[in-house]
Coordinates of C-alpha atoms (C1' of nucleotides) in Angstrom, one line a residue:
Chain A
X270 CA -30.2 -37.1 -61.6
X271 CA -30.7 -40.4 -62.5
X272 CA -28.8 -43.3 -60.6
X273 CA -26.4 -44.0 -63.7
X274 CA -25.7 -40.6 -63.5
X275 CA -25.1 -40.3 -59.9
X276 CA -22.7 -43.1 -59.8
X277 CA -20.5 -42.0 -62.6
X278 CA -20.7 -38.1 -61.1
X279 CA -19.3 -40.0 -57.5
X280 CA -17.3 -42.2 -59.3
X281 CA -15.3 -39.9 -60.9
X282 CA -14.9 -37.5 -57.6
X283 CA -13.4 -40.7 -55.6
X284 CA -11.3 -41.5 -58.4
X285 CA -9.9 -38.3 -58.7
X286 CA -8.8 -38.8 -54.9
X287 CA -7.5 -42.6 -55.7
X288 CA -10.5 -43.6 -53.4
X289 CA -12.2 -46.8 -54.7
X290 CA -15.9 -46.8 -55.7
X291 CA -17.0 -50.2 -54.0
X292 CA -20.0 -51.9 -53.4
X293 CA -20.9 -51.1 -50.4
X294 CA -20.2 -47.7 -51.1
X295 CA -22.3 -47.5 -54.0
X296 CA -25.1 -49.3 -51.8
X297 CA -24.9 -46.7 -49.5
X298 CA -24.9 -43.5 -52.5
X299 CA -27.6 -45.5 -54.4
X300 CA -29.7 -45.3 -51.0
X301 CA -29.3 -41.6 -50.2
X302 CA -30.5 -40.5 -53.5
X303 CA -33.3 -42.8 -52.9
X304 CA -33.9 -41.2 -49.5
X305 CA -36.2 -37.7 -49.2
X306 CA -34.2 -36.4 -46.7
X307 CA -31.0 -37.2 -44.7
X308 CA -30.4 -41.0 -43.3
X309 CA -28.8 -41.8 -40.2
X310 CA -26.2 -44.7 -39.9
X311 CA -28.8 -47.4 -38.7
X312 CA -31.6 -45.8 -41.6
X313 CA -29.2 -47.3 -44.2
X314 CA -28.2 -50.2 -42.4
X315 CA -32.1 -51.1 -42.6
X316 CA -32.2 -49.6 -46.3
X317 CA -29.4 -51.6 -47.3
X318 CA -30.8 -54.6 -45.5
X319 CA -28.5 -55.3 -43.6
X320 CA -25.7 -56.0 -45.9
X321 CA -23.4 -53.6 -44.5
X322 CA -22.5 -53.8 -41.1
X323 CA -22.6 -51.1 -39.3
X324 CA -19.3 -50.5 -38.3
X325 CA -18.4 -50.8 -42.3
X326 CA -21.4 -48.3 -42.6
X327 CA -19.8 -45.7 -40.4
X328 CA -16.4 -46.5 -42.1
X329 CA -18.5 -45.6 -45.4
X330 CA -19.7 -42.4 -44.1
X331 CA -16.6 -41.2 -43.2
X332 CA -15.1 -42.0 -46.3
X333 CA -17.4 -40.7 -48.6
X334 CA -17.7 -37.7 -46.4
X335 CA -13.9 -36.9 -46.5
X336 CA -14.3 -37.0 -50.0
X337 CA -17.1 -34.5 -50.4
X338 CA -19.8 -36.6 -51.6
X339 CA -22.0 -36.2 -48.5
X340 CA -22.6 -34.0 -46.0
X341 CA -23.5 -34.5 -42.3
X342 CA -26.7 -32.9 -40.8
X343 CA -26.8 -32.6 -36.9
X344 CA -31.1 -32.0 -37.0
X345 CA -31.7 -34.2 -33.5
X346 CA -30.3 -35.2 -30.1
X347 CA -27.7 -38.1 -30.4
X348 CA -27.8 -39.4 -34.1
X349 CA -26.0 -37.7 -37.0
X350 CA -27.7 -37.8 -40.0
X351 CA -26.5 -37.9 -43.7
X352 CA -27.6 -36.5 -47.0
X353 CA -25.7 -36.0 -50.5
X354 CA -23.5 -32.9 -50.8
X355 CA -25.1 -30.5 -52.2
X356 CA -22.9 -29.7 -55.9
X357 CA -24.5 -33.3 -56.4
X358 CA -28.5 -32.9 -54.8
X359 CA -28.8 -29.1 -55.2
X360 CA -28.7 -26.8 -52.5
X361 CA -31.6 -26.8 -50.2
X362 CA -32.7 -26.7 -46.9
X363 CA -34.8 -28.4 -44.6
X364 CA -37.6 -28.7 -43.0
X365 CA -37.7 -31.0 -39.8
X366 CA -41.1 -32.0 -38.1
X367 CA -41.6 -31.4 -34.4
X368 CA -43.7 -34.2 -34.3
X369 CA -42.5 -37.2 -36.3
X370 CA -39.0 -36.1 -36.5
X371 CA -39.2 -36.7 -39.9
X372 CA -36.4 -34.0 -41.9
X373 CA -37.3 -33.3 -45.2
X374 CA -35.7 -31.1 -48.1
X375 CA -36.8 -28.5 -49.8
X376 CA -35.6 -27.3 -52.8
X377 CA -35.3 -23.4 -52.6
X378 CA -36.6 -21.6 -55.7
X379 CA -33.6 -18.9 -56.8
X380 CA -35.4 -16.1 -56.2
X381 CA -36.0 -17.1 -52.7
X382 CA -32.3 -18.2 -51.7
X383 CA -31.0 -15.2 -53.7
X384 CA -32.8 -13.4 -50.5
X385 CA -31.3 -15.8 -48.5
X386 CA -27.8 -15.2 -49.5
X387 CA -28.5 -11.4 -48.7
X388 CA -29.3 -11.8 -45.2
X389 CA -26.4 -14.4 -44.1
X390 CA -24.3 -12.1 -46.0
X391 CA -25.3 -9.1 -44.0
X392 CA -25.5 -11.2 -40.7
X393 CA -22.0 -11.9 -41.4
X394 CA -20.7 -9.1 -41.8
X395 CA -22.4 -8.0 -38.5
X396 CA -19.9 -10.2 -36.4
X397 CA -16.8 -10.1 -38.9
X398 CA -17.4 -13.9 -40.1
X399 CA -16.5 -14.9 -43.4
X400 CA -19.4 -16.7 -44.6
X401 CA -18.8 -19.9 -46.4
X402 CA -22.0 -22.0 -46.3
X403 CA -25.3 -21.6 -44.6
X404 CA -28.4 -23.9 -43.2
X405 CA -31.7 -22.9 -42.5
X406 CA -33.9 -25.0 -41.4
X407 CA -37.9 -24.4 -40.5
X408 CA -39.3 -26.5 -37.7
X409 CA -43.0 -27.4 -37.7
X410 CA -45.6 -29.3 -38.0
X411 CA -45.4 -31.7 -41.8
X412 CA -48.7 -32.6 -43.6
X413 CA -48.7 -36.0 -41.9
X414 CA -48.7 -34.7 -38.4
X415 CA -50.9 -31.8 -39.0
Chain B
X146 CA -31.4 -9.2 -18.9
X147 CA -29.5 -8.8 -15.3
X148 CA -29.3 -12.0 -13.8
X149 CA -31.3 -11.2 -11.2
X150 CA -34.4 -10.5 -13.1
X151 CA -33.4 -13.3 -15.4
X152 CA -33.7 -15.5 -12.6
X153 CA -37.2 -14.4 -11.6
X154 CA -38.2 -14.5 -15.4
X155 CA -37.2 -18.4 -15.1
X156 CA -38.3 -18.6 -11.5
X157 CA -41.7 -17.7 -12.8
X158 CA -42.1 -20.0 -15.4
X159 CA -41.2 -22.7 -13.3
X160 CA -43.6 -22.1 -10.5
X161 CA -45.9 -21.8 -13.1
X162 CA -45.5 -25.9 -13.9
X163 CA -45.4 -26.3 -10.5
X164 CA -41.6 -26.9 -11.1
X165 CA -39.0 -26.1 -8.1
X166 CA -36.0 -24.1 -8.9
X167 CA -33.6 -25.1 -7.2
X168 CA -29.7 -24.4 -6.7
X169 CA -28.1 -26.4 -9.5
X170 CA -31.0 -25.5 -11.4
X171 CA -30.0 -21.9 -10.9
X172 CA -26.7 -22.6 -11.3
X173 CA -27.1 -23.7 -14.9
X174 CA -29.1 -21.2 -15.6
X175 CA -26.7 -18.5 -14.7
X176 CA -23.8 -20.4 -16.4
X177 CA -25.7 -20.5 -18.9
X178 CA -26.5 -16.7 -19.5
X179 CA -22.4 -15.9 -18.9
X180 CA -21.7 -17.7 -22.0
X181 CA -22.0 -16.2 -25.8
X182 CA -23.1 -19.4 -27.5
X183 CA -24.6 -22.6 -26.6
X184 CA -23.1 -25.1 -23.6
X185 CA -22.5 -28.7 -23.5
X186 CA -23.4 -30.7 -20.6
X187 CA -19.7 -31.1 -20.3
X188 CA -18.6 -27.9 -21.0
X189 CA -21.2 -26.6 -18.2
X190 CA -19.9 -29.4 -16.0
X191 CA -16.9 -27.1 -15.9
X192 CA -18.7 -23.7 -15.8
X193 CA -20.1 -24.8 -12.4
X194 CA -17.0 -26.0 -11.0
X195 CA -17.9 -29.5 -11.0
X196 CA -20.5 -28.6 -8.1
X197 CA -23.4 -30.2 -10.2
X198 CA -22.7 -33.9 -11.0
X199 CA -22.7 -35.1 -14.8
X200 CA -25.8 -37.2 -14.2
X201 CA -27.5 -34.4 -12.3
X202 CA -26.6 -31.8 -14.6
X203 CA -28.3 -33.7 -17.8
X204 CA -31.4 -34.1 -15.7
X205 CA -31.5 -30.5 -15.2
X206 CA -31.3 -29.7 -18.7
X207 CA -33.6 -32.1 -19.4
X208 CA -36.3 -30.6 -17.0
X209 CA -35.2 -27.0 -18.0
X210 CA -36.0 -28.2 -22.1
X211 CA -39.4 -29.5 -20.7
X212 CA -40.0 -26.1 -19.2
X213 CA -39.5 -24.0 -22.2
X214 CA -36.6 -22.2 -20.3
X215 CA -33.4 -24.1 -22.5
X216 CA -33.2 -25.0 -26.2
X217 CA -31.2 -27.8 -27.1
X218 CA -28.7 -27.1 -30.6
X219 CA -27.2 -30.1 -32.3
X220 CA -24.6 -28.4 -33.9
X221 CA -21.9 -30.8 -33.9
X222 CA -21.3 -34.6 -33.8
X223 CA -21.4 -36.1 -31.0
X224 CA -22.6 -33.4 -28.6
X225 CA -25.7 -31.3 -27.6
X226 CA -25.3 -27.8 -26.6
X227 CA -28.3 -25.7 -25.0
X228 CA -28.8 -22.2 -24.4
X229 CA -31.5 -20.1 -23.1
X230 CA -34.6 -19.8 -25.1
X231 CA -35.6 -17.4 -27.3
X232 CA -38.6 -16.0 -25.1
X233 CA -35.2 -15.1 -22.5
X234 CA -32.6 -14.5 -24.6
X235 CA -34.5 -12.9 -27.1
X236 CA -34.6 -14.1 -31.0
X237 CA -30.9 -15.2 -32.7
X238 CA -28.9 -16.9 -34.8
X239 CA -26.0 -18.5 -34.9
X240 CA -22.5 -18.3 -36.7
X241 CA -20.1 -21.8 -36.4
X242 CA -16.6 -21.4 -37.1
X243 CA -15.5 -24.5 -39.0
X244 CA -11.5 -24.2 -38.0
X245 CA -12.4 -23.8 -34.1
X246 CA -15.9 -25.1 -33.9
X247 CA -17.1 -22.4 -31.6
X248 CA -20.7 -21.4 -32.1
X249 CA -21.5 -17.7 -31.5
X250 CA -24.7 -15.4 -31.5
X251 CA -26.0 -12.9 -33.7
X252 CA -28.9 -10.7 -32.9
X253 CA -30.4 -10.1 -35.8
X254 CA -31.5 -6.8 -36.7
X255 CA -35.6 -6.5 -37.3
X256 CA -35.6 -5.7 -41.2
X257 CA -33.0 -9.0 -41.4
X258 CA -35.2 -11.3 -39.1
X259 CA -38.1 -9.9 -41.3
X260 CA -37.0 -10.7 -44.7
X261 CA -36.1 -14.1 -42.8
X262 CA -39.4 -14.9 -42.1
X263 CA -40.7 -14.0 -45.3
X264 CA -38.8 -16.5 -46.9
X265 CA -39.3 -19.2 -44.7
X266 CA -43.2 -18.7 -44.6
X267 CA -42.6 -18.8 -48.5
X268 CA -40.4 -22.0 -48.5
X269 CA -43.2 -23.9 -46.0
X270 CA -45.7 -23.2 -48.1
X271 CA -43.9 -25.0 -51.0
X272 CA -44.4 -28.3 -48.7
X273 CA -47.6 -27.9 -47.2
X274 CA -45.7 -27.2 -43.7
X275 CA -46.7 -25.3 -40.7
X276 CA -43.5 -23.9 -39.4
X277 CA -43.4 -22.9 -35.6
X278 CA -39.8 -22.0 -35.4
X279 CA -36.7 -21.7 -38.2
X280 CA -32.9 -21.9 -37.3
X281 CA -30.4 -20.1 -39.7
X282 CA -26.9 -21.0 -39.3
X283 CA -24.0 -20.0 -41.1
X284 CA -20.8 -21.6 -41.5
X285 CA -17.7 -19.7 -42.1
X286 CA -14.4 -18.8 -40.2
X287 CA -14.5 -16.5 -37.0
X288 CA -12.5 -13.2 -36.7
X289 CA -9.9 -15.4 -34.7
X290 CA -9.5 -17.7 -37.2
X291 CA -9.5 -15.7 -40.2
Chain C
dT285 C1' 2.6 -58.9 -53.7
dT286 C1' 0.9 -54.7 -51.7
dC287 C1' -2.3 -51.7 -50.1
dC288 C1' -7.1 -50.8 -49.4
dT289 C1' -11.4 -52.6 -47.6
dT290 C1' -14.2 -55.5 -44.7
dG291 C1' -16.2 -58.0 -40.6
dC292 C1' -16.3 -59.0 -36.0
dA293 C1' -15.7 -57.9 -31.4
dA294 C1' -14.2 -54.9 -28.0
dA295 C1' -13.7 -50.1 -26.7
dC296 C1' -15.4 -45.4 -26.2
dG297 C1' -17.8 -41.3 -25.0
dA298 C1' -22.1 -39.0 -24.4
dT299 C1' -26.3 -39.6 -22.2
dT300 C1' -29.8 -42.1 -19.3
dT301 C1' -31.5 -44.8 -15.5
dG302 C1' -32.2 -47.5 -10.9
dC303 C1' -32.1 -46.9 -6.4
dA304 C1' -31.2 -45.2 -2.0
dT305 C1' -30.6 -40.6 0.2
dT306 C1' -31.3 -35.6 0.8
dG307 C1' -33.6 -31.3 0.7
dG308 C1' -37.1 -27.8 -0.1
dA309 C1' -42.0 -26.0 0.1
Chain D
dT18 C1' -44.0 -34.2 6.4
dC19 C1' -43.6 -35.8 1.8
dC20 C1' -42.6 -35.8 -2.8
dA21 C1' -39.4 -33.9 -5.9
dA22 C1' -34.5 -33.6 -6.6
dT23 C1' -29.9 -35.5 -6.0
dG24 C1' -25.7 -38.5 -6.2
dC25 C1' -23.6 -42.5 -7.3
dA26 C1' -22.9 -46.5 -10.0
dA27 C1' -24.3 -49.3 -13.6
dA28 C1' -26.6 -49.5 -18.0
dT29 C1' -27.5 -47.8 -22.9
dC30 C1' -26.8 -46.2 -27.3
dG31 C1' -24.5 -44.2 -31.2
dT32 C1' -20.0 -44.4 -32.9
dT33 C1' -15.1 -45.7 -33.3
dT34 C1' -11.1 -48.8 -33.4
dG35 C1' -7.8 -53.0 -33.3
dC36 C1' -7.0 -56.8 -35.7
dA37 C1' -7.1 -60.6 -38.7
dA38 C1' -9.2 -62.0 -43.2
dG39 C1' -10.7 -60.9 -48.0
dG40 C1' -10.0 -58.4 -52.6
dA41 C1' -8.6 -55.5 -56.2
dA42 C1' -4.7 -53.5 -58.8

DNA sequence: TTCCTTGCAAACGATTTGCATTGGA
DNA sequence: TCCAATGCAAATCGTTTGCAAGGAA
């Protein structure tokens, strides 16, 4: 998706919820997409050099957040990490390096997630949970820290 | 596992580091394998009847990580939760109601945890990662909160 | 004008650490 | 005995919030 795109696909979700599409908002969008895998609050404050405080950064997160256009990923101790939702990036998982403690995505072929879709829904069903969403993530080593 | 031989499992392992197990040390372990999901520090603070102070009780867990005998899970903001590692408790997953936020096991069955690592073999391979370990969560509402 | 957003500084909660004391092999 | 483990209090770090100022509709 290009960036154009992006904005006008978030754009029209926060105006649909009478929640204004500012700059620093955008800033913080137009960084995510740039971003291989989720970014924690300071991550953006660097990528957006600095121009949004942090507390306005968290303020941003939360916002766009409540309003569906990212997610949160909880991958390490003590820092919450965020990535766009996935009806905008594509559903994927991650992988997360043991290492660097770099996460990165990966974009599941369908055939593979169809499989994956089986097995949460028969795990589910094991333990009478209503499945609405799943995560997997593979821990490892990445090609930089092999 | 009886707690008993749980405890000389653990006991073993730490002799082997040259690690001393001692009562709180014990004490969290045993908490620890009472519960059916993952622990916070705080949430064990209370499991042990306050007897282990806060301070104490995160150094323990740290130590415990260190030793292979506790795996930390980041499953929420804002708060780590461990639980006894796979080698102990034996392979699982996990199942996170999103109306009551509790986090719950599910063994998974061999032809499940097989098809699992299939994919995730598969899906490491698309990124030129060596995977070690793989986390599948899913998201949904508990029986309780149906 | 009116309500939403922002920036700064102070507040918070989870976790860590310095230091003196205690306890186990 | 002697070093690791503990307890307490203070320090850190990520994150949140109160409040006054700035901006868009």
């Amino acid at each position: 998706m290009t960036t154009s795109t992006l904005d006008q696909t978030v754009a029209a979700r926060l105006e649909a919820g009478g929640i204004r599409y500012t700059s620093a908002r955008r800033a913080v969008v137009a960084a995510l997409s740039r971003s291989v895998g989720p970014c924690s609050a300071a991550e953006l404050y660097d990528e957006v050099g600095g121009a949004v405080p942090l507390s306005s950064l968290y303020r941003t997160l939360n916002v766009l957040e409540e309003a569906g256009v990212l997610v949160p990923h909880f991958g390490a101790r003590s820092v919450t990490r965020y990535e766009l939702a996935d009806w905008i990036a594509g559903h994927h998982h991650h992988v997360v390096c043991t290492v660097c403690g770099r996460v990165e995505d990966i974009d599941v072929p369908e055939h593979l997630e169809a499989r994956v879709g089986e097995v949460v829904e028969a795990l589910a069903g094991l333990v009478a949970f209503s499945p609405e969403d799943h995560t997997l993530e593979i821990e490892g080593r990445c090609s930089s820290c092999r």
